[in-house]
Short mmCIF file of C-alpha atoms and ligand atoms in Angstrom, two decimals:
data_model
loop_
_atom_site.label_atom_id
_atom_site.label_comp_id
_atom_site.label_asym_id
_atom_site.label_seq_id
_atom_site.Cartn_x
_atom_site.Cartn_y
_atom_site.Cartn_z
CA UNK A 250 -88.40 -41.29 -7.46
CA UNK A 251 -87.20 -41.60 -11.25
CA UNK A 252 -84.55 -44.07 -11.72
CA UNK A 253 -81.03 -42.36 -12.71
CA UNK A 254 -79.12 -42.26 -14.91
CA UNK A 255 -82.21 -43.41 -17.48
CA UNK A 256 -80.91 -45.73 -20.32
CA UNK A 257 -82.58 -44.04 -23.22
CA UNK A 258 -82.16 -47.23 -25.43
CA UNK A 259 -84.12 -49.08 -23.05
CA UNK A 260 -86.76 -46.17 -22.03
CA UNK A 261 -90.19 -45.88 -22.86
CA UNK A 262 -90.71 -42.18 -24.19
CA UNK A 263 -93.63 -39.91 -23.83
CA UNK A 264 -93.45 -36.89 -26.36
CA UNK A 265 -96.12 -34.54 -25.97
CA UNK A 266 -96.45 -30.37 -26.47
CA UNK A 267 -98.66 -27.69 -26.67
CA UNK A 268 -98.52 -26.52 -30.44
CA UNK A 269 -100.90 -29.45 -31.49
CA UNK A 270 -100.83 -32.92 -33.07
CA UNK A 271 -100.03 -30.89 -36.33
CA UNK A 272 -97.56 -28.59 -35.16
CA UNK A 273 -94.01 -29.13 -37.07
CA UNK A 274 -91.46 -28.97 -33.79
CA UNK A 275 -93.79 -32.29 -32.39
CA UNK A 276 -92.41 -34.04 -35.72
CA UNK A 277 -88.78 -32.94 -34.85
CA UNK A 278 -89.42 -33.96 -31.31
CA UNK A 279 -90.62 -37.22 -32.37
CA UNK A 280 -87.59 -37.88 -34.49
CA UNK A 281 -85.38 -37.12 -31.82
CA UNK A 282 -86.74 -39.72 -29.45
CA UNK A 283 -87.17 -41.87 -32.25
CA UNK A 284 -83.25 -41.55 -32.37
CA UNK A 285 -82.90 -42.41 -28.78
CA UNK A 286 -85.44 -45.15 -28.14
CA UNK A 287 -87.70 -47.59 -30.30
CA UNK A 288 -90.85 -46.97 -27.88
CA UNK A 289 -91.78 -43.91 -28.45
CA UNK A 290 -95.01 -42.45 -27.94
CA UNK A 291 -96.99 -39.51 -28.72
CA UNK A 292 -100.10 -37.84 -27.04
CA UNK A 293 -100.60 -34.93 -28.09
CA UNK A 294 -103.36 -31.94 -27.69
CA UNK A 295 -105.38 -32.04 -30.87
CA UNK A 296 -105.51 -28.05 -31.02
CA UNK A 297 -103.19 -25.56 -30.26
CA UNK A 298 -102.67 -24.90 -26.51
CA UNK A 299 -100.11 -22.09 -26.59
CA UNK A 300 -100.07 -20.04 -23.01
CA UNK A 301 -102.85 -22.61 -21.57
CA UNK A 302 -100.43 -22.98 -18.34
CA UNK A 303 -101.46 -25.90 -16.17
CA UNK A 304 -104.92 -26.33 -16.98
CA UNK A 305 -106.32 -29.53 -16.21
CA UNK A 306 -109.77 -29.90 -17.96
CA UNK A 307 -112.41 -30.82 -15.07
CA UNK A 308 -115.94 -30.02 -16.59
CA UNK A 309 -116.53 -31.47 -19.78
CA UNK A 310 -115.25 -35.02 -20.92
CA UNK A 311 -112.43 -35.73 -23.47
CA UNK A 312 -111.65 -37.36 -26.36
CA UNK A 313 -108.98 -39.55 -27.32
CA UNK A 314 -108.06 -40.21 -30.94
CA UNK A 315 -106.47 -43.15 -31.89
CA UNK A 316 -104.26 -42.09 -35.10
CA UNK A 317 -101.84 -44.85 -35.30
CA UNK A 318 -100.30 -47.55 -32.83
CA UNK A 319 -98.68 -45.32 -30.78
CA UNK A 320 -99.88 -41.51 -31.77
CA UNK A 321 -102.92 -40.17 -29.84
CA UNK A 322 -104.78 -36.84 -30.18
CA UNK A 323 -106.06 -35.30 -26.74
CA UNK A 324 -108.87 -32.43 -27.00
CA UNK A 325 -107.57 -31.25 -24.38
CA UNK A 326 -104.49 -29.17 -22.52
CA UNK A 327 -101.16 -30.57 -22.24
CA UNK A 328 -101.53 -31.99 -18.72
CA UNK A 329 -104.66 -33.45 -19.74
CA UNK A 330 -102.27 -35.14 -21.98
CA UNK A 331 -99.92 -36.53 -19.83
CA UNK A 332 -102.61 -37.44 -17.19
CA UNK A 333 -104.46 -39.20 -19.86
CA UNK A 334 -101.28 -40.54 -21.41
CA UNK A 335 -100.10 -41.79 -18.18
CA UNK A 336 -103.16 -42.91 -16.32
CA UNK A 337 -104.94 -44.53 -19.31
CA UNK A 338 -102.85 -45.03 -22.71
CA UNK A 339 -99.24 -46.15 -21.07
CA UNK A 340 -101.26 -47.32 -18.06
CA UNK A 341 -99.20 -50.61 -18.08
CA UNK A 342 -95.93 -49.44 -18.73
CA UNK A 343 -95.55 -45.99 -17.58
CA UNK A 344 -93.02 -43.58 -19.31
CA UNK A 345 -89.24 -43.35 -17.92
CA UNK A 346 -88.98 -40.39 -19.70
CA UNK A 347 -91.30 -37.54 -20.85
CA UNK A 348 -89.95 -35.03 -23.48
CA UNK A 349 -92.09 -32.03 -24.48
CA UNK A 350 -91.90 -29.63 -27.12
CA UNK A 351 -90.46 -28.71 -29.30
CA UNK A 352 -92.70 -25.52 -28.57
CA UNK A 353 -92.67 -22.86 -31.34
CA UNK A 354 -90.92 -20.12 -29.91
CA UNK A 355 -88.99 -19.51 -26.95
CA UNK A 356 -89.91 -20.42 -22.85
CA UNK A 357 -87.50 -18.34 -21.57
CA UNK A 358 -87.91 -16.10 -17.86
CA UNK A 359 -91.31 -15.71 -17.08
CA UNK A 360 -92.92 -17.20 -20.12
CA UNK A 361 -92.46 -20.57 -18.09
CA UNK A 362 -95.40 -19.73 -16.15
CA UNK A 363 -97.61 -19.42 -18.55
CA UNK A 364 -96.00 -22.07 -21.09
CA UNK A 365 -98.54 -25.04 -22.12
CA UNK A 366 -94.77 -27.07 -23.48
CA UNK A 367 -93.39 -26.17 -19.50
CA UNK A 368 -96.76 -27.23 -17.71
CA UNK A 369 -96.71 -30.45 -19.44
CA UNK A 370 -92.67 -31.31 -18.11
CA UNK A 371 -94.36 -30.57 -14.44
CA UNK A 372 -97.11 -32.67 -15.05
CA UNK A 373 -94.88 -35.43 -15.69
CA UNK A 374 -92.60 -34.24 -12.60
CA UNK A 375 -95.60 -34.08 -10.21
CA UNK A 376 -96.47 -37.72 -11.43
CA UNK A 377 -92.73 -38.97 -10.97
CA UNK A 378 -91.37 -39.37 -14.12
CA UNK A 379 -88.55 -37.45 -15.19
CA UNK A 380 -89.09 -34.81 -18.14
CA UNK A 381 -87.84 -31.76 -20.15
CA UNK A 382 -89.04 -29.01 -22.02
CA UNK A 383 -87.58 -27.94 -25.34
CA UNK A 384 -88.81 -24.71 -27.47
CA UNK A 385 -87.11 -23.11 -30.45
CA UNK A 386 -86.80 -19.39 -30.12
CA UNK A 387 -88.12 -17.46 -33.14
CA UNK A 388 -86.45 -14.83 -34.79
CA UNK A 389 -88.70 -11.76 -35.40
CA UNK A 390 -89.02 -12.10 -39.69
CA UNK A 391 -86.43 -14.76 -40.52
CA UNK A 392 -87.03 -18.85 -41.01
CA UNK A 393 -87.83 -20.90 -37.80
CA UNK A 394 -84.51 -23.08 -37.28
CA UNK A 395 -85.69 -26.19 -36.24
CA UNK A 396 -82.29 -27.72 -37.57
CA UNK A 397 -81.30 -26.32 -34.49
CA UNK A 398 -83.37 -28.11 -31.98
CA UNK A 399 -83.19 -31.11 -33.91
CA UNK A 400 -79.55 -31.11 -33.91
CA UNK A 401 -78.59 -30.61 -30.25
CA UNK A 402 -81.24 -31.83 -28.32
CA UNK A 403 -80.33 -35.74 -28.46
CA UNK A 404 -76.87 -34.29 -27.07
CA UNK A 405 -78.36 -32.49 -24.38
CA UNK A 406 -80.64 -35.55 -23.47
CA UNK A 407 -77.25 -37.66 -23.48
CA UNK A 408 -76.15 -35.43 -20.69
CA UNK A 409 -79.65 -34.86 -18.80
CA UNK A 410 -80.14 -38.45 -18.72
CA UNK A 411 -77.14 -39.40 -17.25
CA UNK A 412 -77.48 -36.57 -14.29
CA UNK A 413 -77.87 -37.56 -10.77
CA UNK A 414 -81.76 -36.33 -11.28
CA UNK A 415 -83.38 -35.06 -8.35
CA UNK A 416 -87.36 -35.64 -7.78
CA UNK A 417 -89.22 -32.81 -8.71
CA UNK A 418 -87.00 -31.52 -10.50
CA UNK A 419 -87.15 -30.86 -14.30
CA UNK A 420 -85.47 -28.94 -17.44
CA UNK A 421 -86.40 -26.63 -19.12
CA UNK A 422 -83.93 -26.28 -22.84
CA UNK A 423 -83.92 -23.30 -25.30
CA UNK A 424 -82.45 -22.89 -28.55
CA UNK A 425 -81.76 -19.77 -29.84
CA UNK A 426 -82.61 -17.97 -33.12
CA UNK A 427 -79.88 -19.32 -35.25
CA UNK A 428 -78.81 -21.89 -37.89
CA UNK A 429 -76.97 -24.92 -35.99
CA UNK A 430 -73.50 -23.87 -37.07
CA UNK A 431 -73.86 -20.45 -35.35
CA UNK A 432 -74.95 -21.87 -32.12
CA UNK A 433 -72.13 -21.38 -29.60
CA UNK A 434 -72.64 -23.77 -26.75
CA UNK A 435 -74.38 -24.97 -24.22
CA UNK A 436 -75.28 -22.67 -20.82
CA UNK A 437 -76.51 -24.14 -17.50
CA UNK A 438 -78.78 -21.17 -16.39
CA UNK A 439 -81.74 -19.95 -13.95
CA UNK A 440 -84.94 -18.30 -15.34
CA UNK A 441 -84.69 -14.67 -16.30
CA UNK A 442 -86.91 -11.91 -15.41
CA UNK A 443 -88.07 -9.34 -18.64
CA UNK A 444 -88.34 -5.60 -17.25
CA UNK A 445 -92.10 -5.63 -18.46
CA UNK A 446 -95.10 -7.81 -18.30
CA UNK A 447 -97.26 -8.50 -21.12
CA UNK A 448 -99.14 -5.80 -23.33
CA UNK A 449 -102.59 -4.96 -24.33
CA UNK A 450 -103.02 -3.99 -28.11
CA UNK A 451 -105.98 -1.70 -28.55
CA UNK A 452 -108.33 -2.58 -31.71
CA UNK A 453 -111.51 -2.50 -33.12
CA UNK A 454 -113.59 -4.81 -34.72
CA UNK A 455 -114.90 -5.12 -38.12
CA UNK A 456 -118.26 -4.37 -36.53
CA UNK A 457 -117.24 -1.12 -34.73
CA UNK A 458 -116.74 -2.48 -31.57
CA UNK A 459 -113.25 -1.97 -29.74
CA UNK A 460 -111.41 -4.30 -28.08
CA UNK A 461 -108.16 -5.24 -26.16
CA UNK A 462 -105.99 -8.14 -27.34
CA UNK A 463 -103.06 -9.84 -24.90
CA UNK A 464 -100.48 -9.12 -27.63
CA UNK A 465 -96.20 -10.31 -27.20
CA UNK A 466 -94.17 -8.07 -24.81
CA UNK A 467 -90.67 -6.65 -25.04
CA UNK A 468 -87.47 -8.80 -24.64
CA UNK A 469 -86.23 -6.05 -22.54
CA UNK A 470 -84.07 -7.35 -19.52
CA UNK A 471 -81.71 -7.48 -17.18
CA UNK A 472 -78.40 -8.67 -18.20
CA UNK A 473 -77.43 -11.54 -16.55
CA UNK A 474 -74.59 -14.25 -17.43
CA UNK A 475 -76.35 -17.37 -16.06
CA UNK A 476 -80.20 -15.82 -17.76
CA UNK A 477 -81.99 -18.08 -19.63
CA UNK A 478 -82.49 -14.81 -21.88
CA UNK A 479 -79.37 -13.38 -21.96
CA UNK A 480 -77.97 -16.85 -22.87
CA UNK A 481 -80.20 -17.39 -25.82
CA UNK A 482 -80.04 -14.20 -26.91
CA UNK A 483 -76.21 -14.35 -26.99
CA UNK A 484 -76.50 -17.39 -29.04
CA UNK A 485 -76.21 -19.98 -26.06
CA UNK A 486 -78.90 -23.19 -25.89
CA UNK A 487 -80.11 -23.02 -22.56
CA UNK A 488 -80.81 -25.44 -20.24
CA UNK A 489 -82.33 -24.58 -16.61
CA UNK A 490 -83.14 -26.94 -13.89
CA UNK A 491 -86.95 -26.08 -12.71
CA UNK A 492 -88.89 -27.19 -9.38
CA UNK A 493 -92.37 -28.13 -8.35
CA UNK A 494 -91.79 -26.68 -4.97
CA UNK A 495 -92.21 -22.59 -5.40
CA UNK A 496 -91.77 -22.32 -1.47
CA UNK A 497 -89.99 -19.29 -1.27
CA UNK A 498 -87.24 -20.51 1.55
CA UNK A 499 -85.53 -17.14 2.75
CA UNK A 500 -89.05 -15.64 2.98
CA UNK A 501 -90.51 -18.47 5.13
CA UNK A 502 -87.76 -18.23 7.18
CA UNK A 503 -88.51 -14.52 8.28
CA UNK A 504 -92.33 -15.57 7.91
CA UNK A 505 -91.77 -17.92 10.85
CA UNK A 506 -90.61 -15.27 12.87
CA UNK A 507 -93.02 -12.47 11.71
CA UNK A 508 -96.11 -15.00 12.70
CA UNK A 509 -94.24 -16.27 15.77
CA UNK A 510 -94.73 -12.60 17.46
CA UNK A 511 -96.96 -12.47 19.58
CA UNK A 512 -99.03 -15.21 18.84
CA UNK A 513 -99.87 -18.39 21.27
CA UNK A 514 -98.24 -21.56 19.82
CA UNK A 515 -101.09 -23.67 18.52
CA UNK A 516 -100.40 -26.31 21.44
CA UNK A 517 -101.01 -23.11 24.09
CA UNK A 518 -104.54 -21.58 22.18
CA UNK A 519 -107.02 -23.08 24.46
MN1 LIG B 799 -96.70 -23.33 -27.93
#
């Protein structure tokens, strides 16, 4: 169980993502701890692992790159990353805190199932160590606003570190599309639901040869006041609390009864 409230002056940070080693919103990230903490370190995927979920890699061996005392490149996913980071590289000191991000566009409803920047904050839950996710929404043809991430997110780690954090239990933060001086506030929330799942763009290739590509889907949803996506897209940084557990309790409930029927108890099957 994670020690709280976490002294970030005294904690040992992990930053990690899903962009890359390269990508710009790991630099931000790193600055950010780097603001926080003087032990700070990074292990990073050395390619991009955008939408690679919770993929552990199980059948080939990887890599570690050693770029500098305390930055490592992974060729691997992001929990390969933090099981690599935590089992091997910060072996004798593990993390007290694990910050990933900050993930090149948004993580918002159902995106956090398939987000590489959310699967590596679980990994780190799973393994006991408190963590949160941070990814900058992008704006469909203006700039990227990483002033905004970089900004508020030692604030919101101020607050996150001094909650009463459960076990298993992690965050999940999104900043919205704007410059840091339109942002208006901060918004506790629960993962939104879009109306529609992901689309298939029709092509074909330079050969002749058609095929289907998993393109972006709409931002169509629900309105909702305590929505991730209604929150960011009102101009609200999000911040929602996620769990390992996805034990759907009212269900199991009626499940228990539904099975119960007409069945034996196991004690009575002979
Ligand atoms: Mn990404």
């Amino acid at each position: 169980m994670p020690d709280v409230p976490i002294d970030t002056a005294m904690a040992r940070i992990l930053v990690t993502n899903d962009d890359g080693i390269h990508a710009p919103g790991l630099e931000v990230l790193e600055r950010v701890a780097g603001r926080l903490s003087g032990d700070v370190w990074v292990v990073a995927p050395e390619s991009e692992q955008s939408a690679a979920s919770h993929a552990l890699t199980l059948r080939r061996p990887l890599r570690i790159r050693h770029l500098d005392a305390r930055r490592f490149a992974v060729d691997g996913t992001p929990t390969d990353c933090v099981v690599v980071a935590l089992n091997r590289i910060m072996a004798d000191k593990r993390p007290t805190l694990v910050l990933s991000g900050i993930n090149h566009g948004g993580n918002l409803g159902e995106d956090v199932i398939y987000s590489g920047t959310v699967a590596a904050a679980l990994e780190a839950a799973l393994l006991g160590v408190p963590a949160v996710a941070f990814s900058q929404r992008r704006s469909r043809d203006g700039p990227m606003h990483w002033a905004t991430a970089e900004r508020f997110a030692p604030e919101i780690l101020d607050r996150l570190t001094a909650f009463d954090w459960p076990p298993d239990v992690l965050f999940n933060v999104n900043f919205p599309a704007l410059p840091p001086e339109e942002v208006r506030g901060l918004r506790a929330c629960h993962q939104g639901r879009r109306e529609a799942g992901v689309r298939i763009i029709d092509g074909v290739d330079p050969g002749g040869r058609p095929y289907v590509w998993i393109g972006d889907y709409s931002d169509k949803h629900s309105e909702h006041p305590e929505s991730d996506l209604t929150a960011v897209g009102d101009g609200f940084i999000s911040v929602t609390p996620l769990q390992l557990d996805l034990t759907h309790r009212p269900s199991l409930a009626s499940l228990h009864d539904l099975l119960a029927g007409d069945n034996p108890r196991p004690e009575e099957r002979t």
